[in-house]
mmCIF file with all atom_site columns, N, CA and C in Angstrom:
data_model
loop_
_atom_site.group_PDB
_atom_site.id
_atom_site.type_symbol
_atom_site.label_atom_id
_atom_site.label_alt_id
_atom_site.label_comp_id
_atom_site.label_asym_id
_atom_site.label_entity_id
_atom_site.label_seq_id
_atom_site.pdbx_PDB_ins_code
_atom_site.Cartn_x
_atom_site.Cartn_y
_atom_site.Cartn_z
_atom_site.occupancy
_atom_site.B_iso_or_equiv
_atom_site.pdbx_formal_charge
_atom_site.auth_seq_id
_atom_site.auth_comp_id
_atom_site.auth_asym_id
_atom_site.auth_atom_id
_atom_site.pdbx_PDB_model_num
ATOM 1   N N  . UNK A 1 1  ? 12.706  14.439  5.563   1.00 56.00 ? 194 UNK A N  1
ATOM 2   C CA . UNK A 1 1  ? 13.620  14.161  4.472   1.00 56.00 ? 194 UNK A CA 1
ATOM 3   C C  . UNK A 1 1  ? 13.348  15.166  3.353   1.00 56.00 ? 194 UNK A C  1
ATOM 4   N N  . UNK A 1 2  ? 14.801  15.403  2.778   1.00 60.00 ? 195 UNK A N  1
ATOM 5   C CA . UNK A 1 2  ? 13.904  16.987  1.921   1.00 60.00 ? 195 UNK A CA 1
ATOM 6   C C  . UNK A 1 2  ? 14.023  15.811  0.593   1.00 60.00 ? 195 UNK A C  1
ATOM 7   N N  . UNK A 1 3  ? 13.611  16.691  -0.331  1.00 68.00 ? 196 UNK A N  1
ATOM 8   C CA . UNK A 1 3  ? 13.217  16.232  -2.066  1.00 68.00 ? 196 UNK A CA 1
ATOM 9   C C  . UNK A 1 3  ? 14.527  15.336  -2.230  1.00 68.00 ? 196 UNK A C  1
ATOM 10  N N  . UNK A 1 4  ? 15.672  16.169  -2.326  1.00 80.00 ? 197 UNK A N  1
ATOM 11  C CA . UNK A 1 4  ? 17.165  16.176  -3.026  1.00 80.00 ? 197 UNK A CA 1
ATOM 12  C C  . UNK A 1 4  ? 17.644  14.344  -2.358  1.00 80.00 ? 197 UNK A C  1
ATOM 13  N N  . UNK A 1 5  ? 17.022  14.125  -0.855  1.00 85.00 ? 198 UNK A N  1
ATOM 14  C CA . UNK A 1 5  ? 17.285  12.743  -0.489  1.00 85.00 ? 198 UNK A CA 1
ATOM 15  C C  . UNK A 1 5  ? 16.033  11.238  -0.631  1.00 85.00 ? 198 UNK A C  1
ATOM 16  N N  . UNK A 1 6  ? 17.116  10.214  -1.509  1.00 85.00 ? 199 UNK A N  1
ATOM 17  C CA . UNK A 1 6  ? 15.916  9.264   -1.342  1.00 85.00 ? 199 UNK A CA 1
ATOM 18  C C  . UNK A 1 6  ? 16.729  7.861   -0.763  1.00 85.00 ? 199 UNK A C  1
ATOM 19  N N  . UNK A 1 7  ? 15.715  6.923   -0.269  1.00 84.00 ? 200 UNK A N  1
ATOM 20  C CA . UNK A 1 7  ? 16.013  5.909   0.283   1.00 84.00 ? 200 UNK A CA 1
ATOM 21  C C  . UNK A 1 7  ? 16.041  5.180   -0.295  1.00 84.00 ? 200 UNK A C  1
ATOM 22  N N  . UNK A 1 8  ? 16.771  4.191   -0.120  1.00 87.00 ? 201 UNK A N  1
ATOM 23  C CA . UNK A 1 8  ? 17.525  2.884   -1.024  1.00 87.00 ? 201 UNK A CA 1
ATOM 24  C C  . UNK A 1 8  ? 16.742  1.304   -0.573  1.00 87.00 ? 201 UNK A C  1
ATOM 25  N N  . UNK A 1 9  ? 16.439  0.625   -0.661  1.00 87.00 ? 202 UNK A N  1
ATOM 26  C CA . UNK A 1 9  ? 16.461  -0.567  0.189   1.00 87.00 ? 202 UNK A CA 1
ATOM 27  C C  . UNK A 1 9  ? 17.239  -1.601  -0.548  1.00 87.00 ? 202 UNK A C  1
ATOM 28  N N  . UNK A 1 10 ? 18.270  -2.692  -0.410  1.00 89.00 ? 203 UNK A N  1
ATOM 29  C CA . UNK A 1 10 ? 18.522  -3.562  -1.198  1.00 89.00 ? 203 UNK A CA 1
ATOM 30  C C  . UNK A 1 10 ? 17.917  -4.730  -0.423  1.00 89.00 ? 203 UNK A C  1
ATOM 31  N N  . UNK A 1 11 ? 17.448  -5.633  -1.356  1.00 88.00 ? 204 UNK A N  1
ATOM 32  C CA . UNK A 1 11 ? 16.587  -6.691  -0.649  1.00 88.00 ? 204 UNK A CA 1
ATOM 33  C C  . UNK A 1 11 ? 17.587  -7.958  -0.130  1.00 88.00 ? 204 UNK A C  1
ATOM 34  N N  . UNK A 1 12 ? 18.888  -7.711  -0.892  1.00 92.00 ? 205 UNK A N  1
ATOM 35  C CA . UNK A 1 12 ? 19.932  -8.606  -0.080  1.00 92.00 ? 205 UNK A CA 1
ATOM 36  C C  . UNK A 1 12 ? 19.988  -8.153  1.016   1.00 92.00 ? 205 UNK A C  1
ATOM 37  N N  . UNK A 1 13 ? 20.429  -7.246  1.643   1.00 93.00 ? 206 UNK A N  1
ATOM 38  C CA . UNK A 1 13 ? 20.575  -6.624  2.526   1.00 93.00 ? 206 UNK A CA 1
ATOM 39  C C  . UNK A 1 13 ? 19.594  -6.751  3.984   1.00 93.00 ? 206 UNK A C  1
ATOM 40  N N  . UNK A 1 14 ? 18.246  -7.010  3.660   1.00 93.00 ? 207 UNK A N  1
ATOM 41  C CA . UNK A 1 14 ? 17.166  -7.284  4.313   1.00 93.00 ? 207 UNK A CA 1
ATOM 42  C C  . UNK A 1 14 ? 16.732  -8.873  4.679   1.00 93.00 ? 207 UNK A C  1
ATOM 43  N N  . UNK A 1 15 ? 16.338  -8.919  5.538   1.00 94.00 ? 208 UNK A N  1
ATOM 44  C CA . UNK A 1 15 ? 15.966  -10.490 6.277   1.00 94.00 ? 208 UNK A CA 1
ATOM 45  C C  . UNK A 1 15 ? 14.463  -10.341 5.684   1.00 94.00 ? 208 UNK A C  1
ATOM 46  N N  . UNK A 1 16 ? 14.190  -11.542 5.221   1.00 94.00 ? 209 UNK A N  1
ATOM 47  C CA . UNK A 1 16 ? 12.610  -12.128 4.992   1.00 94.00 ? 209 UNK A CA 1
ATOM 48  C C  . UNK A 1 16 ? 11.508  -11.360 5.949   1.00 94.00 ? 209 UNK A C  1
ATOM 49  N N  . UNK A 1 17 ? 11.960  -11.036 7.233   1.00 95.00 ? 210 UNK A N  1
ATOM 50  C CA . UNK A 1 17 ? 10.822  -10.775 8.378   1.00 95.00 ? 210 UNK A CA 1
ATOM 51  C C  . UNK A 1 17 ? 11.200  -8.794  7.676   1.00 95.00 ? 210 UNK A C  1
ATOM 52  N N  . UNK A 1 18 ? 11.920  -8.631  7.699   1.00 93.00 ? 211 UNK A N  1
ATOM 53  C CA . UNK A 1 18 ? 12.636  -7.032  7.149   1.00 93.00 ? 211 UNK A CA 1
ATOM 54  C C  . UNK A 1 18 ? 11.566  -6.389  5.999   1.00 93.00 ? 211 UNK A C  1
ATOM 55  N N  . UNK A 1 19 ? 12.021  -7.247  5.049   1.00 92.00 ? 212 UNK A N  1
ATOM 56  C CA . UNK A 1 19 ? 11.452  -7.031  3.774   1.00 92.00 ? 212 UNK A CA 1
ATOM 57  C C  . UNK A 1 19 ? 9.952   -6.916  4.142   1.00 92.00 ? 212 UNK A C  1
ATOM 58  N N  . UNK A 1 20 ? 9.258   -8.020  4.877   1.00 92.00 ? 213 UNK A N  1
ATOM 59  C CA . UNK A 1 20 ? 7.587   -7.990  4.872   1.00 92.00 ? 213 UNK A CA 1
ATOM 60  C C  . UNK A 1 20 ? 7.236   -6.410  5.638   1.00 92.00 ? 213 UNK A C  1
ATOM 61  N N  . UNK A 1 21 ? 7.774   -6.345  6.627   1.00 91.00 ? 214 UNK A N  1
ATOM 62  C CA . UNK A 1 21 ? 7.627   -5.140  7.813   1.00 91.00 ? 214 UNK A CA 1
ATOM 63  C C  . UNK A 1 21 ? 7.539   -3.870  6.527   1.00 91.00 ? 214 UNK A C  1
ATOM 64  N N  . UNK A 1 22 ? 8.823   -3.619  6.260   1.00 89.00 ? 215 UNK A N  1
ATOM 65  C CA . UNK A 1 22 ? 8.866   -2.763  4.656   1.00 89.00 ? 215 UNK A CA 1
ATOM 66  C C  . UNK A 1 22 ? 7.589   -2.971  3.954   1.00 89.00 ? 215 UNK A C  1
ATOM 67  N N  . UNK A 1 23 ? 7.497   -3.711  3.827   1.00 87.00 ? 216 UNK A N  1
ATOM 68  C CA . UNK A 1 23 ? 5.943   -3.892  2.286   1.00 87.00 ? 216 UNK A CA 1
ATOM 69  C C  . UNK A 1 23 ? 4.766   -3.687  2.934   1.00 87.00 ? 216 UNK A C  1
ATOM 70  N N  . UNK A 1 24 ? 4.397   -4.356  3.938   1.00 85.00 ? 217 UNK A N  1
ATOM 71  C CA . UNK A 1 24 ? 2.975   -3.799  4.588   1.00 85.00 ? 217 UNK A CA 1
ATOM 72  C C  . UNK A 1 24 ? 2.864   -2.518  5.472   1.00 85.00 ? 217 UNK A C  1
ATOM 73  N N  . UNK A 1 25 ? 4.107   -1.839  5.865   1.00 84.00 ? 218 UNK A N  1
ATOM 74  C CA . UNK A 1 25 ? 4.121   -0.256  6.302   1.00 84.00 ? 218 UNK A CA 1
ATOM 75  C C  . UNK A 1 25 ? 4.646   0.451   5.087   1.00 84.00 ? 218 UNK A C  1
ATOM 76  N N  . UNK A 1 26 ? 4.490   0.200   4.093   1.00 83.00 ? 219 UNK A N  1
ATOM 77  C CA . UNK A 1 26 ? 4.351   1.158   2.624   1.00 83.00 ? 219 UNK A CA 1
ATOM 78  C C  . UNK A 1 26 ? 3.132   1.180   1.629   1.00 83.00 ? 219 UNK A C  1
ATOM 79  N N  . UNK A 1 27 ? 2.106   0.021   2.444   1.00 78.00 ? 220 UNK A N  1
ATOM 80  C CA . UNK A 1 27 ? 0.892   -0.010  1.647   1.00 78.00 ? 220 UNK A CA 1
ATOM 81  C C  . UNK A 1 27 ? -0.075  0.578   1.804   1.00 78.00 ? 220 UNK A C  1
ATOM 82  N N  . UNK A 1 28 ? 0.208   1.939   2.059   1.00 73.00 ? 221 UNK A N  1
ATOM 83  C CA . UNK A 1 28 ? -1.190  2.933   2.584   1.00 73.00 ? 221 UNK A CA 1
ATOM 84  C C  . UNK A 1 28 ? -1.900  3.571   1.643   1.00 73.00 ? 221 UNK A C  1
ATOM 85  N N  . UNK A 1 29 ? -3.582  4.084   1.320   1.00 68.00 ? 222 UNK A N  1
ATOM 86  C CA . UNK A 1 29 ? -3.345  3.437   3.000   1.00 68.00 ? 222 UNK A CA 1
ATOM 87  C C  . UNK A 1 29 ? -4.291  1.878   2.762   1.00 68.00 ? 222 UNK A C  1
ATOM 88  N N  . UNK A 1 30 ? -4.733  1.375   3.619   1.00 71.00 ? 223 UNK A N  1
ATOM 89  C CA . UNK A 1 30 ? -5.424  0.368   3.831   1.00 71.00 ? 223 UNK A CA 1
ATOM 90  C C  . UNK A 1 30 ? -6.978  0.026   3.778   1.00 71.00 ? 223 UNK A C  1
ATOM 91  N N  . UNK A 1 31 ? -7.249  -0.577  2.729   1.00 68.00 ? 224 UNK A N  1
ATOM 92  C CA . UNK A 1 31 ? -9.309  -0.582  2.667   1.00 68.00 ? 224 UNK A CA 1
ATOM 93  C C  . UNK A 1 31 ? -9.266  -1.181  4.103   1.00 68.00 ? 224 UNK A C  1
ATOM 94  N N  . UNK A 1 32 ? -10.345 -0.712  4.552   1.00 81.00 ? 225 UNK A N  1
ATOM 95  C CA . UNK A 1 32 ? -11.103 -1.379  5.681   1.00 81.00 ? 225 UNK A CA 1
ATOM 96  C C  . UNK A 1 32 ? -12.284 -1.599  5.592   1.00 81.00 ? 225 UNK A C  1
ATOM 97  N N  . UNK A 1 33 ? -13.272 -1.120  4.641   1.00 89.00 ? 226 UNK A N  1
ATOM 98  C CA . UNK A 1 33 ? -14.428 -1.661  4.288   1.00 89.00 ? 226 UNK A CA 1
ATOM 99  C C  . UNK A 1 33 ? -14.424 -1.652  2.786   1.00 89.00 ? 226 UNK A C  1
ATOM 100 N N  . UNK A 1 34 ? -15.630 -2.603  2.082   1.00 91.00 ? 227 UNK A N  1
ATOM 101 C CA . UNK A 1 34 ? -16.054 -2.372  0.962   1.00 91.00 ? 227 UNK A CA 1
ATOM 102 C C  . UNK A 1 34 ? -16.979 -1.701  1.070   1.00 91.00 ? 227 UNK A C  1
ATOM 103 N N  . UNK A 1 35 ? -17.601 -0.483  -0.133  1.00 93.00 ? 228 UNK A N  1
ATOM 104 C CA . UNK A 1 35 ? -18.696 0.294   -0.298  1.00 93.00 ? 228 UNK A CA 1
ATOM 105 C C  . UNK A 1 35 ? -19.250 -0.205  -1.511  1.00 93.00 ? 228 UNK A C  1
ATOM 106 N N  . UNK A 1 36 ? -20.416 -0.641  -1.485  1.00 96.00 ? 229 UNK A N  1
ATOM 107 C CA . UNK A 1 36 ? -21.199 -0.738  -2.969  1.00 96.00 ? 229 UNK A CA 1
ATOM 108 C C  . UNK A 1 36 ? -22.511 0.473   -2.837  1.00 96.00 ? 229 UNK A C  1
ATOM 109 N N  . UNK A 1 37 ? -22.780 0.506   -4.383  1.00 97.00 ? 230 UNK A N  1
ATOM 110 C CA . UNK A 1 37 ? -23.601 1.251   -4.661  1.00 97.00 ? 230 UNK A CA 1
ATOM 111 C C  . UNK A 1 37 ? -23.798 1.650   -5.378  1.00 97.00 ? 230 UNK A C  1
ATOM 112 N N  . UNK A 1 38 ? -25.339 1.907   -5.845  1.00 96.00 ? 231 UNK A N  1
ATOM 113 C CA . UNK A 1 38 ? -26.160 1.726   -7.004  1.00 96.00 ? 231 UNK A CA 1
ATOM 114 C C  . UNK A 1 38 ? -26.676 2.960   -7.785  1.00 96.00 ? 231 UNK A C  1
ATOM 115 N N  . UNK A 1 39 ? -26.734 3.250   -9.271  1.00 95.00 ? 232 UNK A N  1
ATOM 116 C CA . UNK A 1 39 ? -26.976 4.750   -9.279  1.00 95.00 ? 232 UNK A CA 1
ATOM 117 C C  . UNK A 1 39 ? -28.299 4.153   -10.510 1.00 95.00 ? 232 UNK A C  1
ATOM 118 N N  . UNK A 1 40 ? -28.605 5.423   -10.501 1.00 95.00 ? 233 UNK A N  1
ATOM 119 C CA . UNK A 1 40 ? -30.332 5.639   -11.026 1.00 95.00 ? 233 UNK A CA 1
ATOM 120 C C  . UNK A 1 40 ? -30.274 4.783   -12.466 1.00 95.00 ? 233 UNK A C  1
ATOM 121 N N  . UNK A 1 41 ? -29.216 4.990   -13.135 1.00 95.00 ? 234 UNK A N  1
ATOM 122 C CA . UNK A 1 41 ? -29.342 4.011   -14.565 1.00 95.00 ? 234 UNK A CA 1
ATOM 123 C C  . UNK A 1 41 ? -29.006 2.571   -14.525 1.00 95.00 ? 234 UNK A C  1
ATOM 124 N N  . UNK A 1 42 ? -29.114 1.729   -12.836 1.00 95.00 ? 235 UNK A N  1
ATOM 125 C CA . UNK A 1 42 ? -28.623 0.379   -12.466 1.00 95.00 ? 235 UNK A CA 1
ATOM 126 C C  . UNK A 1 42 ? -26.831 0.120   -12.646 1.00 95.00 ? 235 UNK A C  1
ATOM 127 N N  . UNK A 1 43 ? -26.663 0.977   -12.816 1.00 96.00 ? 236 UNK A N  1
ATOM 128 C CA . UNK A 1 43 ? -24.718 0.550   -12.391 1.00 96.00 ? 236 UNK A CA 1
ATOM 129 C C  . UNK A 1 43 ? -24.311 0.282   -11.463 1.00 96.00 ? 236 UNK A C  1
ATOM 130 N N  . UNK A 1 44 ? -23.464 -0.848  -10.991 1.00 96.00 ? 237 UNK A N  1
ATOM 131 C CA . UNK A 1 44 ? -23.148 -0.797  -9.939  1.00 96.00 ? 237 UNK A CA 1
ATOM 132 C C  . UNK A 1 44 ? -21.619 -0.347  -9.631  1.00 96.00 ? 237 UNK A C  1
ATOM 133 N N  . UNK A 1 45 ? -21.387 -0.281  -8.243  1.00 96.00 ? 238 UNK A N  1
ATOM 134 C CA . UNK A 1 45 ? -19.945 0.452   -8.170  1.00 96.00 ? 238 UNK A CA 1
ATOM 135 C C  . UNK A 1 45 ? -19.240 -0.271  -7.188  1.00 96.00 ? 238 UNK A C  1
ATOM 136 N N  . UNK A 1 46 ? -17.919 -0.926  -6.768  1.00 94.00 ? 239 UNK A N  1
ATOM 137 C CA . UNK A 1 46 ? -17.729 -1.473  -5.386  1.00 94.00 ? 239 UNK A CA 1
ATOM 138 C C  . UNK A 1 46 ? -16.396 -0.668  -5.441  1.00 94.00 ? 239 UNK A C  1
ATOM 139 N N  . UNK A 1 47 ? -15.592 -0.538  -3.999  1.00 91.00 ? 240 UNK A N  1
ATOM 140 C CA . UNK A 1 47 ? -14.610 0.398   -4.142  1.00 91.00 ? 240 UNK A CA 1
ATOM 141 C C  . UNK A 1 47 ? -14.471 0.271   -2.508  1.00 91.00 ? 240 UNK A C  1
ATOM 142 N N  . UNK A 1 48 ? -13.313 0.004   -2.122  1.00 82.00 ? 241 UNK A N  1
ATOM 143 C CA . UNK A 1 48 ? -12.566 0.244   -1.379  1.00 82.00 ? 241 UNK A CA 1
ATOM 144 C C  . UNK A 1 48 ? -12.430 1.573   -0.113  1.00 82.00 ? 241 UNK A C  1
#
């Protein structure tokens, strides 16, 4: 798709099962783990 074209969705237009399929294949990307971790002045960090 070049720049000049964009996609529309109207949510009337879309079925309940439509709309979800749409929202969780546009949520990328996806944590699959948490990372924590600790730095020399005791901060901690958690992050995705």
């Amino acid at each position: 798709m070049s720049k000049e074209q964009k996609l529309i969705f109207n949510s009337i237009d879309l079925s309940e099962h439509e709309m979800y399929k749409l929202l969780i294949g546009s949520v990328i990307p996806r944590p699959i783990a948490w990372v924590s971790s600790k730095s020399k002045d005791g901060n901690l960090n958690l992050a995705p």
